[in-house]
XYZ file of C-alpha atoms in Angstrom:
280
model
C 9.277 -3.418 -26.860
C 8.615 -2.025 -30.313
C 7.252 1.499 -30.476
C 8.132 2.443 -26.900
C 10.381 5.355 -27.873
C 7.885 6.955 -30.246
C 4.974 6.431 -27.874
C 6.953 7.930 -25.016
C 8.040 11.029 -26.949
C 4.534 11.632 -28.297
C 3.023 11.311 -24.820
C 5.492 13.835 -23.441
C 5.004 16.262 -26.338
C 1.271 16.151 -25.717
C 1.515 17.386 -22.146
C 3.368 20.652 -22.952
C 1.504 23.699 -24.226
C 3.348 25.831 -26.811
C 3.092 28.973 -24.702
C 4.914 27.186 -21.863
C 8.064 27.108 -23.991
C 7.678 30.530 -25.545
C 5.962 29.517 -28.791
C 2.760 31.061 -30.205
C -0.289 28.841 -29.862
C -2.250 30.185 -32.821
C -3.742 27.931 -35.465
C -5.630 24.671 -35.228
C -3.748 21.705 -33.829
C -4.690 18.145 -34.648
C -3.089 16.905 -31.450
C -2.501 18.589 -28.071
C 0.894 19.839 -27.055
C 4.005 20.458 -29.126
C 4.393 19.462 -32.744
C 7.408 17.403 -33.799
C 8.732 20.396 -35.725
C 8.609 22.520 -32.573
C 10.463 19.956 -30.484
C 13.143 19.714 -33.174
C 13.498 23.495 -33.300
C 13.796 23.864 -29.544
C 16.235 20.947 -29.263
C 18.431 22.265 -32.052
C 18.111 19.291 -34.418
C 16.612 18.944 -37.879
C 12.970 18.026 -38.228
C 13.879 14.955 -40.286
C 16.311 13.788 -37.613
C 13.712 14.138 -34.855
C 11.040 12.359 -36.918
C 13.422 9.454 -37.535
C 14.128 9.330 -33.808
C 10.412 9.097 -32.959
C 10.101 6.336 -35.532
C 12.881 4.367 -33.856
C 15.376 4.900 -36.660
C 18.003 6.761 -34.651
C 20.038 4.106 -32.781
C 23.224 6.201 -32.790
C 21.622 9.251 -31.205
C 24.054 11.082 -28.933
C 23.735 11.948 -25.259
C 23.758 15.631 -26.202
C 20.695 15.253 -28.433
C 18.818 13.169 -25.864
C 19.681 15.690 -23.162
C 18.371 18.527 -25.329
C 15.125 16.670 -26.029
C 14.749 15.863 -22.331
C 15.153 19.543 -21.531
C 12.549 20.598 -24.104
C 10.055 17.982 -22.925
C 10.755 18.803 -19.268
C 11.514 15.227 -18.308
C 12.300 14.468 -14.702
C 15.401 12.451 -13.800
C 13.673 9.065 -14.020
C 12.089 9.909 -17.371
C 15.445 11.166 -18.650
C 17.128 7.860 -17.776
C 14.239 5.986 -19.374
C 14.584 8.040 -22.565
C 18.227 7.020 -22.879
C 17.343 3.383 -22.268
C 14.617 3.133 -24.913
C 16.526 5.263 -27.437
C 19.526 2.937 -27.225
C 18.251 -0.434 -25.992
C 20.821 -2.976 -24.908
C 20.164 -6.256 -26.656
C 20.635 -9.305 -24.442
C 20.045 -12.616 -26.121
C 18.463 -15.598 -24.478
C 16.652 -13.908 -21.607
C 14.480 -16.466 -19.888
C 10.713 -16.121 -19.601
C 10.797 -17.807 -16.183
C 11.220 -15.959 -12.881
C 14.740 -15.380 -11.627
C 16.215 -17.927 -9.165
C 15.298 -17.597 -5.515
C 17.338 -15.270 -3.402
C 20.629 -16.117 -1.729
C 20.420 -18.021 1.582
C 21.922 -15.025 3.357
C 19.138 -12.775 2.100
C 16.519 -15.300 3.218
C 18.171 -15.368 6.656
C 17.937 -11.566 6.721
C 14.231 -11.755 5.912
C 13.604 -14.349 8.615
C 15.381 -12.161 11.142
C 12.874 -9.357 10.566
C 10.268 -10.601 13.034
C 8.379 -7.305 13.434
C 8.093 -6.113 9.837
C 6.686 -7.769 6.710
C 9.473 -7.985 4.128
C 9.887 -9.674 0.766
C 12.108 -9.737 -2.301
C 10.962 -8.778 -5.792
C 12.605 -9.055 -9.176
C 12.219 -6.436 -11.891
C 9.059 -8.170 -13.186
C 7.436 -7.772 -9.748
C 7.604 -11.519 -9.073
C 7.767 -12.199 -5.325
C 10.812 -14.431 -4.871
C 11.078 -14.748 -1.085
C 9.358 -13.466 2.052
C 9.301 -13.668 5.834
C 6.594 -14.960 8.156
C 4.871 -11.595 8.645
C 4.775 -10.926 4.901
C 3.117 -14.307 4.498
C 0.637 -13.420 7.244
C -0.309 -10.244 5.365
C -0.147 -11.474 1.756
C -0.543 -15.288 2.049
C 2.263 -16.100 -0.376
C 2.583 -19.723 0.750
C -0.993 -20.389 -0.328
C -0.545 -18.644 -3.680
C 0.511 -20.504 -6.805
C 4.070 -19.545 -7.830
C 2.907 -18.005 -11.113
C 0.466 -15.773 -9.232
C 3.087 -14.461 -6.816
C 3.399 -11.354 -8.933
C 2.229 -8.004 -7.613
C 1.114 -6.585 -10.976
C -0.823 -9.750 -11.833
C -2.511 -9.674 -8.426
C -3.397 -5.971 -8.653
C -4.960 -6.183 -12.110
C -6.302 -9.741 -12.349
C -7.416 -10.650 -8.829
C -11.089 -9.626 -8.420
C -10.487 -9.020 -4.711
C -7.647 -6.528 -5.292
C -9.842 -3.419 -5.370
C -11.123 -4.224 -1.896
C -7.713 -5.278 -0.605
C -6.107 -1.967 -1.606
C -8.240 1.014 -0.486
C -6.202 3.240 -2.846
C -6.331 0.723 -5.684
C -6.020 3.323 -8.466
C -2.792 4.708 -6.994
C -1.379 1.199 -6.519
C -2.301 0.277 -10.094
C -0.652 3.408 -11.467
C 2.522 2.639 -9.504
C 2.640 -0.888 -10.896
C 2.372 0.325 -14.477
C 4.942 3.077 -13.970
C 7.374 0.529 -12.533
C 6.816 -1.984 -15.347
C 7.251 0.769 -17.960
C 10.546 1.775 -16.384
C 11.767 -1.827 -16.263
C 10.665 -2.468 -19.845
C 12.935 0.358 -20.940
C 15.917 -1.275 -19.265
C 15.116 -4.877 -20.264
C 14.101 -4.603 -23.897
C 14.659 -8.307 -24.659
C 13.203 -9.787 -21.480
C 10.643 -12.252 -22.809
C 9.168 -12.829 -19.361
C 8.452 -9.130 -18.918
C 7.059 -8.837 -22.439
C 4.798 -11.833 -21.788
C 3.541 -10.317 -18.523
C 2.717 -6.997 -20.182
C 0.950 -8.841 -23.006
C -1.116 -10.906 -20.584
C -2.149 -7.876 -18.527
C -2.958 -5.890 -21.666
C -5.163 -8.705 -22.931
C -7.018 -9.353 -19.681
C -7.303 -5.911 -18.039
C -8.860 -2.818 -19.583
C -7.480 -0.748 -16.681
C -3.960 -1.927 -17.436
C -4.326 -1.163 -21.153
C -5.499 2.367 -20.400
C -2.725 3.093 -17.920
C -0.053 1.506 -20.126
C -1.103 3.693 -23.046
C -0.428 6.808 -20.939
C 3.226 5.747 -20.792
C 3.933 6.567 -17.110
C 7.519 6.118 -15.922
C 8.465 6.358 -12.254
C 10.529 4.851 -9.475
C 8.530 3.361 -6.607
C 11.299 3.400 -4.023
C 9.334 4.401 -0.924
C 5.936 5.578 0.219
C 2.919 4.475 2.228
C 0.591 1.607 1.349
C -2.752 0.839 2.961
C -4.137 -2.697 2.999
C -7.582 -3.862 4.067
C -6.697 -7.250 5.522
C -9.588 -9.734 5.880
C -8.533 -10.687 9.435
C -6.488 -7.787 10.835
C -8.485 -4.932 9.311
C -6.936 -1.761 7.925
C -3.117 -1.779 7.927
C -1.052 1.299 7.055
C 2.564 0.636 6.098
C 5.328 3.105 5.321
C 7.638 1.125 3.044
C 11.198 1.320 1.745
C 12.779 -0.435 -1.222
C 16.419 -1.467 -0.872
C 18.807 -2.754 -3.527
C 20.334 -6.187 -2.947
C 24.071 -6.031 -3.521
C 25.236 -8.616 -6.025
C 21.909 -8.965 -7.813
C 20.753 -5.715 -9.445
C 17.463 -7.262 -10.568
C 16.301 -8.038 -7.034
C 15.080 -5.572 -4.426
C 14.083 -5.905 -0.793
C 10.782 -4.310 0.255
C 10.247 -3.638 3.941
C 6.878 -2.586 5.372
C 7.453 -0.871 8.739
C 4.407 0.234 10.771
C 4.657 3.402 12.827
C 5.690 2.621 16.442
C 2.688 2.567 18.742
C 0.214 2.663 15.851
C -2.903 0.541 15.444
C -1.171 -1.157 12.545
C 1.714 -2.245 14.783
C -0.751 -3.714 17.290
C -2.855 -5.420 14.634
C 0.232 -6.793 12.920
C 1.477 -8.324 16.179
C -1.914 -9.970 16.739
C -1.991 -11.206 13.148
C 1.477 -12.694 13.514
C 0.491 -14.490 16.726
C -2.733 -15.779 15.187
C -1.049 -17.119 12.045
C 1.690 -18.759 14.127
C -0.951 -20.512 16.221
C -2.795 -21.697 13.122
C 0.446 -22.999 11.615
C 1.247 -24.855 14.860
C -2.156 -26.536 14.834
C -1.666 -27.694 11.257
C 1.826 -29.062 11.946
């Protein structure tokens, strides 16, 4: 996505005060944080070279230079990897705008075998590709149109999302950080570009968060859901890579043993199974 490198570097310059890196902070500054000249000085490159890099005119930039800039801007490991990705994007022609194919039958069998934990498979665009019965009981994927089985689209465009996620702001920030990270690694993915464009057009919250340029892995954590039938559910979750398909990940929501969530989830599963049997 055009401008990502410059936007990212400017956002990271802005969060560092000159005195934090041993520079005097005297004089008026038009923008917060480090100036481009100061970053260049600290990284050991010419000012012109750094300016061209921020403008996206440095495709042959070396690892050594990127490592030096990452050190100056105090990037964490995920941000460092992202910097390398957007500084030297890999061009892949013909990327489809449609969701990736459904998961392998063996992965679906694995999902179906998880009868006590909601689990589902996502691609890098946050499209939900497959799920088990408990995930459907919690998220109602079967009743959702395929295009709307996308976590970011649901979080930002579904009017009920703010009530469904008690910590909606944290969930929204995670979504944007994940999409930013994936955008860095899939520069020519038209489906991802289209999703970001749609969310930017329709959601002021998304536009604001996207402009902050967050980048982060969302590999594990705790998510709370206010379910309309089961009530408040608290899920520790883990994200696992699917061998053989690097663009798909398995998310598993595992309630604490003996918790209210475990009890409510069991009741929800029984209730949804009974409803499904009646409809059959």
